[in-house]
Coordinates of C-alpha atoms in Angstrom, one line a residue:
M3 CA -0.7 -12.4 1.3
T4 CA -1.2 -14.5 -1.8
K5 CA 1.7 -16.1 -3.8
Q6 CA 2.0 -15.6 -7.2
N7 CA 0.5 -18.7 -9.4
N8 CA 2.6 -19.0 -12.4
A9 CA 1.8 -23.2 -13.2
V10 CA 2.8 -25.0 -16.0
T11 CA 0.1 -26.7 -17.6
P12 CA 0.7 -30.8 -17.7
E13 CA 0.6 -30.4 -21.4
F14 CA 3.3 -28.2 -21.6
K15 CA 5.4 -29.7 -19.1
S16 CA 5.2 -33.2 -21.2
C17 CA 6.5 -31.4 -24.2
I18 CA 9.2 -30.1 -21.9
N19 CA 9.8 -33.4 -20.5
N20 CA 9.9 -35.2 -24.1
L21 CA 12.2 -32.6 -25.8
I22 CA 14.6 -32.7 -22.7
S23 CA 14.6 -36.7 -23.0
T24 CA 15.4 -36.2 -26.6
V25 CA 18.0 -33.6 -26.6
V26 CA 20.3 -33.7 -23.6
L27 CA 22.0 -36.9 -24.1
P28 CA 21.5 -37.5 -28.1
S29 CA 23.4 -40.0 -30.0
A30 CA 24.8 -38.9 -32.9
A31 CA 21.9 -41.4 -34.6
T32 CA 19.1 -38.8 -33.0
V33 CA 21.4 -34.9 -33.8
P34 CA 19.5 -34.3 -37.1
E35 CA 16.4 -35.4 -35.8
S36 CA 16.7 -33.4 -32.2
M37 CA 17.9 -30.3 -34.0
A38 CA 14.8 -30.5 -36.6
L39 CA 12.7 -31.0 -33.1
I40 CA 14.2 -28.1 -31.4
N41 CA 13.7 -25.9 -34.4
G42 CA 10.2 -27.1 -34.8
F43 CA 9.4 -26.3 -31.0
L44 CA 10.9 -22.8 -31.6
G45 CA 8.8 -22.4 -34.3
F46 CA 5.5 -23.5 -33.4
S47 CA 5.5 -23.2 -30.6
R48 CA 7.2 -20.0 -28.9
K49 CA 3.8 -18.0 -29.9
N50 CA 1.8 -20.3 -27.9
F51 CA 4.5 -20.4 -25.2
T52 CA 4.3 -16.7 -24.9
K53 CA 0.8 -16.5 -24.6
R54 CA 0.9 -18.9 -21.8
L55 CA 3.3 -16.8 -19.6
E56 CA 1.2 -13.8 -20.3
E57 CA -2.0 -15.1 -19.6
S58 CA -0.1 -16.7 -16.6
K59 CA 1.1 -13.2 -15.2
V60 CA -2.5 -11.6 -15.9
N61 CA -4.1 -14.8 -13.7
A62 CA -1.4 -14.0 -10.8
W63 CA -2.2 -10.6 -10.8
I64 CA -6.4 -11.8 -10.7
D65 CA -5.4 -13.6 -7.7
S66 CA -3.4 -10.4 -6.1
M67 CA -6.7 -8.5 -6.7
R68 CA -8.6 -10.9 -4.7
A69 CA -6.2 -11.3 -1.9
A70 CA -6.1 -7.5 -1.2
S71 CA -9.5 -6.9 -1.3
P72 CA -11.2 -9.6 1.1
T73 CA -14.7 -10.2 1.1
R74 CA -16.7 -10.5 4.6
V75 CA -15.8 -13.1 6.6
K76 CA -17.7 -16.6 6.7
S77 CA -19.1 -18.6 9.9
S78 CA -16.7 -21.0 8.8
E79 CA -13.8 -18.7 9.3
N80 CA -14.0 -17.8 12.5
Q81 CA -12.1 -20.2 13.8
E82 CA -8.9 -19.3 11.6
K83 CA -9.8 -15.2 12.4
C84 CA -10.1 -16.0 16.4
S85 CA -6.4 -17.9 15.7
W86 CA -5.1 -14.6 13.9
I87 CA -6.1 -12.5 16.3
L88 CA -4.0 -14.1 19.1
Y89 CA -1.0 -13.0 16.9
H90 CA -2.1 -9.8 16.0
P91 CA -4.3 -9.1 19.3
S92 CA -6.3 -5.6 19.7
A93 CA -4.8 -2.7 20.0
L94 CA -7.3 -1.5 22.1
K95 CA -7.6 -4.4 24.0
L96 CA -3.6 -4.1 25.1
F97 CA -3.5 0.0 25.0
D98 CA -1.6 -0.2 28.3
Q99 CA 0.6 -2.7 27.2
I100 CA 1.8 -0.3 24.1
L101 CA 1.7 2.7 26.7
Y102 CA 4.7 0.5 28.8
S103 CA 6.7 -0.3 25.7
A104 CA 6.3 3.8 24.6
K105 CA 7.5 4.6 28.1
R106 CA 9.6 8.0 28.5
K107 CA 10.4 7.5 24.4
Q108 CA 9.0 10.3 22.2
I109 CA 5.9 9.1 20.5
V110 CA 5.2 9.7 16.4
F111 CA 2.1 9.2 14.2
F112 CA 2.4 7.5 11.0
L113 CA -1.2 6.9 9.2
D114 CA -2.4 5.7 6.3
Y115 CA -5.6 7.5 5.3
D116 CA -8.4 5.4 3.1
G117 CA -9.5 3.0 5.0
T118 CA -7.5 4.2 8.1
L119 CA -8.7 7.8 8.7
S120 CA -11.4 7.8 6.4
P121 CA -13.9 4.2 5.7
I122 CA -13.3 2.8 2.4
V123 CA -16.2 3.8 -0.1
A124 CA -17.3 3.7 -3.7
D125 CA -16.3 7.0 -5.0
P126 CA -12.6 8.0 -4.0
E127 CA -13.8 11.4 -4.5
K128 CA -16.0 11.4 -1.7
A129 CA -13.4 9.5 0.9
F130 CA -14.4 12.0 3.5
M131 CA -13.3 11.8 7.6
T132 CA -16.2 12.0 9.8
R133 CA -15.7 15.4 12.3
K134 CA -15.2 13.3 15.4
M135 CA -12.0 11.9 13.6
R136 CA -10.4 15.3 12.0
A137 CA -11.2 16.8 16.0
T138 CA -9.2 13.9 16.8
L139 CA -6.5 13.9 14.4
K140 CA -5.7 17.5 14.8
D141 CA -5.3 17.6 18.8
I142 CA -3.2 13.8 18.1
A143 CA -0.7 16.8 16.2
R144 CA -1.1 19.0 18.9
N145 CA 0.5 16.2 21.2
F146 CA 3.2 14.0 19.0
P147 CA 4.6 14.7 15.5
T148 CA 1.7 12.9 13.2
A149 CA 2.8 12.3 9.1
I150 CA -0.1 11.3 7.2
V151 CA 1.4 8.8 5.0
T152 CA -0.9 7.6 1.7
G153 CA -0.8 6.9 -1.8
R154 CA -3.0 10.2 -2.9
C155 CA -1.4 12.4 -4.1
R156 CA -0.6 15.6 -1.6
E157 CA -3.2 18.2 -2.9
K158 CA -6.2 15.7 -2.8
V159 CA -5.2 14.3 0.6
F160 CA -5.1 17.5 2.1
N161 CA -8.5 18.5 1.1
F162 CA -9.6 15.5 2.7
V163 CA -7.6 16.3 5.9
K164 CA -7.5 20.3 5.8
L165 CA -4.9 20.3 8.8
A166 CA -1.8 22.1 8.2
E167 CA 0.3 21.1 11.3
L168 CA 1.0 17.9 9.6
Y169 CA 3.7 16.3 7.5
Y170 CA 2.3 14.8 4.6
A171 CA 4.1 12.2 2.3
A172 CA 1.7 11.4 -0.4
S173 CA 1.8 9.3 -3.4
H174 CA 3.4 6.2 -1.3
G175 CA 6.1 8.6 0.1
M176 CA 7.4 9.9 -3.5
D177 CA 6.0 13.4 -2.3
I178 CA 6.9 14.6 1.2
M179 CA 5.6 18.1 2.9
G180 CA 6.4 19.4 6.3
P181 CA 3.9 21.2 8.3
T182 CA 3.0 24.8 7.3
K183 CA 1.7 27.6 9.6
N184 CA -0.6 29.0 7.0
R185 CA -1.6 26.6 4.0
S186 CA -3.1 29.3 1.6
A187 CA -0.2 31.5 2.4
E188 CA 2.0 32.4 -0.8
K189 CA 3.2 29.7 -3.4
S190 CA 6.8 29.9 -2.7
N191 CA 6.4 29.6 1.3
V192 CA 4.4 26.2 0.3
N193 CA 7.0 24.8 -2.1
K194 CA 10.2 25.7 0.7
A195 CA 7.7 23.3 2.7
V196 CA 8.3 20.3 0.8
L197 CA 11.3 18.1 1.6
F198 CA 11.7 15.2 -0.9
Q199 CA 10.4 14.1 -4.2
P200 CA 12.4 11.2 -5.3
A201 CA 10.6 10.5 -8.8
S202 CA 10.6 14.2 -10.1
Q203 CA 11.9 13.0 -13.4
Y204 CA 8.9 10.3 -14.1
L205 CA 5.9 13.2 -14.1
P206 CA 6.5 13.4 -17.4
M207 CA 5.8 9.6 -18.3
I208 CA 3.2 9.5 -15.6
D209 CA 1.0 12.0 -16.9
E210 CA 1.3 10.7 -20.3
V211 CA 0.0 6.4 -19.2
Y212 CA -2.6 8.3 -17.5
K213 CA -4.2 9.4 -20.5
I214 CA -3.8 6.3 -22.2
L215 CA -5.3 4.3 -19.3
L216 CA -8.0 7.1 -19.0
E217 CA -9.3 5.6 -22.8
K218 CA -8.1 2.1 -23.0
T219 CA -10.5 1.7 -19.3
K220 CA -13.1 3.9 -20.3
S221 CA -15.2 1.0 -21.6
V222 CA -14.5 -1.4 -18.4
S223 CA -18.0 -0.1 -16.3
G224 CA -17.2 1.0 -13.0
A225 CA -13.2 1.7 -13.7
K226 CA -11.6 4.7 -12.5
V227 CA -8.2 5.6 -13.4
E228 CA -7.0 8.6 -10.7
N229 CA -4.0 10.7 -11.0
N230 CA -1.5 11.0 -7.9
K231 CA 1.2 13.1 -9.2
F232 CA 4.0 10.6 -8.9
C233 CA 1.3 7.2 -9.1
L234 CA -1.7 6.5 -10.5
S235 CA -4.4 4.1 -9.2
V236 CA -6.9 2.2 -11.3
H237 CA -10.0 1.6 -9.0
F238 CA -11.9 -1.4 -9.4
R239 CA -14.2 -1.6 -6.3
C240 CA -17.1 -0.6 -8.6
V241 CA -16.3 -3.1 -11.8
D242 CA -18.0 -6.3 -11.8
E243 CA -15.4 -9.4 -10.3
K244 CA -15.9 -11.2 -14.0
S245 CA -14.7 -8.0 -15.6
W246 CA -11.2 -7.4 -13.2
A247 CA -9.8 -10.0 -16.0
P248 CA -10.0 -7.9 -19.2
L249 CA -9.2 -4.5 -17.0
A250 CA -6.2 -6.1 -15.4
E251 CA -4.8 -7.2 -19.2
K252 CA -5.5 -3.8 -20.3
V253 CA -3.2 -2.5 -17.8
R254 CA -0.8 -4.9 -18.1
L255 CA -0.3 -3.9 -22.3
V256 CA -0.2 -0.4 -21.3
L257 CA 2.2 -0.8 -19.0
N258 CA 4.3 -3.3 -21.7
E259 CA 5.3 -0.4 -23.1
Y260 CA 7.1 1.7 -19.8
P261 CA 9.5 -0.7 -18.0
K262 CA 10.2 1.8 -15.7
L263 CA 6.7 1.5 -14.2
K264 CA 5.4 -1.4 -12.1
L265 CA 2.7 -2.5 -10.4
T266 CA 1.2 -3.2 -7.3
Q267 CA -1.6 -3.9 -6.0
G268 CA -4.2 -2.6 -2.5
R269 CA -7.6 -3.0 -1.9
K270 CA -9.6 -2.7 -5.0
V271 CA -6.9 -0.6 -7.0
L272 CA -4.2 -1.4 -9.1
E273 CA -1.4 0.4 -7.9
I274 CA 1.2 2.2 -11.0
R275 CA 4.6 3.2 -9.5
P276 CA 8.3 4.5 -11.2
T277 CA 10.5 1.7 -10.6
I278 CA 12.6 3.5 -7.9
K279 CA 13.5 1.8 -4.5
W280 CA 10.7 4.1 -2.9
D281 CA 7.9 3.2 -0.6
K282 CA 6.1 4.2 2.3
G283 CA 8.4 2.3 4.4
K284 CA 11.5 4.1 3.3
A285 CA 9.1 7.3 4.0
L286 CA 8.9 6.4 7.2
E287 CA 12.5 6.2 7.8
F288 CA 13.2 9.4 6.1
L289 CA 10.6 11.3 8.5
L290 CA 11.9 9.9 11.7
E291 CA 15.2 10.8 10.0
S292 CA 14.2 14.6 9.1
L293 CA 12.9 14.3 12.9
G294 CA 16.0 13.7 14.3
Y295 CA 15.6 10.5 15.4
K296 CA 17.3 8.3 12.7
N297 CA 19.5 6.4 15.2
S298 CA 17.8 7.3 18.6
N299 CA 16.3 4.8 20.9
D300 CA 14.5 7.6 22.8
V301 CA 11.6 7.5 19.7
F302 CA 8.3 5.0 20.0
P303 CA 6.7 5.1 15.5
I304 CA 3.0 4.2 15.6
Y305 CA 2.1 3.3 11.8
I306 CA -1.4 2.6 11.3
G307 CA -2.9 1.3 8.2
D308 CA -4.8 -1.3 6.7
D309 CA -3.5 -1.7 2.8
R310 CA -1.0 -3.6 1.4
T311 CA 1.3 -0.6 0.5
D312 CA 1.5 -0.6 4.3
E313 CA 3.6 -3.8 4.8
D314 CA 6.5 -1.7 3.7
A315 CA 6.4 0.6 6.3
F316 CA 5.5 -2.2 9.3
K317 CA 8.7 -4.2 8.2
V318 CA 10.9 -1.3 8.8
L319 CA 9.0 -0.7 12.2
R320 CA 9.6 -4.8 12.8
R321 CA 13.4 -4.6 11.8
R322 CA 14.8 -1.7 13.5
G323 CA 13.2 -3.3 16.8
Q324 CA 10.9 0.2 17.4
G325 CA 7.5 0.8 17.7
V326 CA 4.6 -0.9 16.5
G327 CA 2.2 -1.3 13.3
I328 CA -1.2 -1.7 13.7
L329 CA -2.9 -3.3 10.8
V330 CA -7.0 -1.5 10.4
S331 CA -8.8 -4.9 9.2
S332 CA -11.6 -6.7 10.5
V333 CA -10.5 -10.5 8.3
P334 CA -7.3 -12.0 8.7
K335 CA -4.5 -11.1 6.7
E336 CA -0.7 -12.0 6.2
T337 CA 0.4 -9.0 7.9
D338 CA 3.9 -7.7 9.6
A339 CA 1.9 -5.4 12.0
S340 CA 2.4 -6.3 15.4
Y341 CA -1.4 -5.3 16.4
T342 CA -4.7 -4.5 14.9
L343 CA -7.6 -2.3 14.8
Q344 CA -11.2 -3.2 13.6
D345 CA -12.0 0.3 11.2
P346 CA -11.7 3.5 11.4
S347 CA -14.3 4.3 14.1
E348 CA -11.3 1.9 16.4
V349 CA -8.4 3.9 15.2
E350 CA -10.6 6.9 16.2
H351 CA -11.2 5.3 19.8
F352 CA -7.4 4.1 19.8
L353 CA -6.3 8.1 19.0
R354 CA -8.5 9.7 21.2
R355 CA -6.9 7.7 24.4
L356 CA -3.7 8.6 23.4
V357 CA -4.9 11.9 23.2
E358 CA -6.2 11.8 27.0
W359 CA -2.9 9.2 28.2
K360 CA -1.2 12.7 27.0
R361 CA -3.3 15.2 28.7
S362 CA -3.2 13.4 32.0
S363 CA 1.1 12.7 31.9
I364 CA 0.9 16.7 31.5
V365 CA -1.5 17.1 34.8
N366 CA 0.5 14.5 36.6
P367 CA 4.0 13.4 35.3
T368 CA 4.2 10.7 37.8
S369 CA 1.0 8.6 35.4
A370 CA 3.5 8.6 32.5

């Protein structure tokens, strides 16, 4: 992942050095001059210093936006990719190894949506799964406890998935709902299935910021603000790269007035969330506990995701020493995942093989 670059300019560094050399160990004769220099520096340069810090912050955002939105691999990068694959091998090629690790344990699936179950598309409102993926996902849910863990709002992701037998951890895990026998049942039954909403008190603030961002970003061609109930997404997939900096600046100015909200980056999206200590990793732990596997050695979680926000879940799995994280990516990325898959079609292939293995193990238990 890209580290933020808050570099100080040579001119500013020189000014600081001169100030220190004059002030730190002043002689009696230089005290008045030192105080005058300090006052002058604070009075004259504070505005410029603050401006440079803000510019540095925006530049760091742009670097993160680029890092979270990789372009196509160039031929000169093939060697780097080969080296990366050695440390993050294909989950399909090492499928048997994963099965061996999961032997005699309960597999539990955690799946991101965009870029994992569905392809990344220009219009986030049209991120539909294929029929083949939906059929495979339905079979997975019949054989293993399965959760969708996404930045989307719960209602929207359900409209994409349309499977009531899954767990849904939406808004980066801030809106968790268990399976329902009939999603079209009366509202009271749906509410009973809601397991956890740790950021409910932030709803009025998030709605307020959503309306402000709609107004502030409408001048940036291609920008789209999505309200995910407990968080907001500012999509820049259709924004010219030259406009990324102005867009990030507009978002920054809005968030300056809301210190209880924070910014993170995903694939061609800026995510705005409450500052509470909650993420996809926390959601994974909550769901495992809800399923009765808090301190169990008999569970094998498999988390598949493509986004930077999924790294929180990969880190949890590494810390627990259980299960595997699988990154969906065709280009090298710094990750805590153990394995990789190239794209949603490979995800579907991997899930289908798990279904077939489960069915064969029921017919022939010794094969498991």
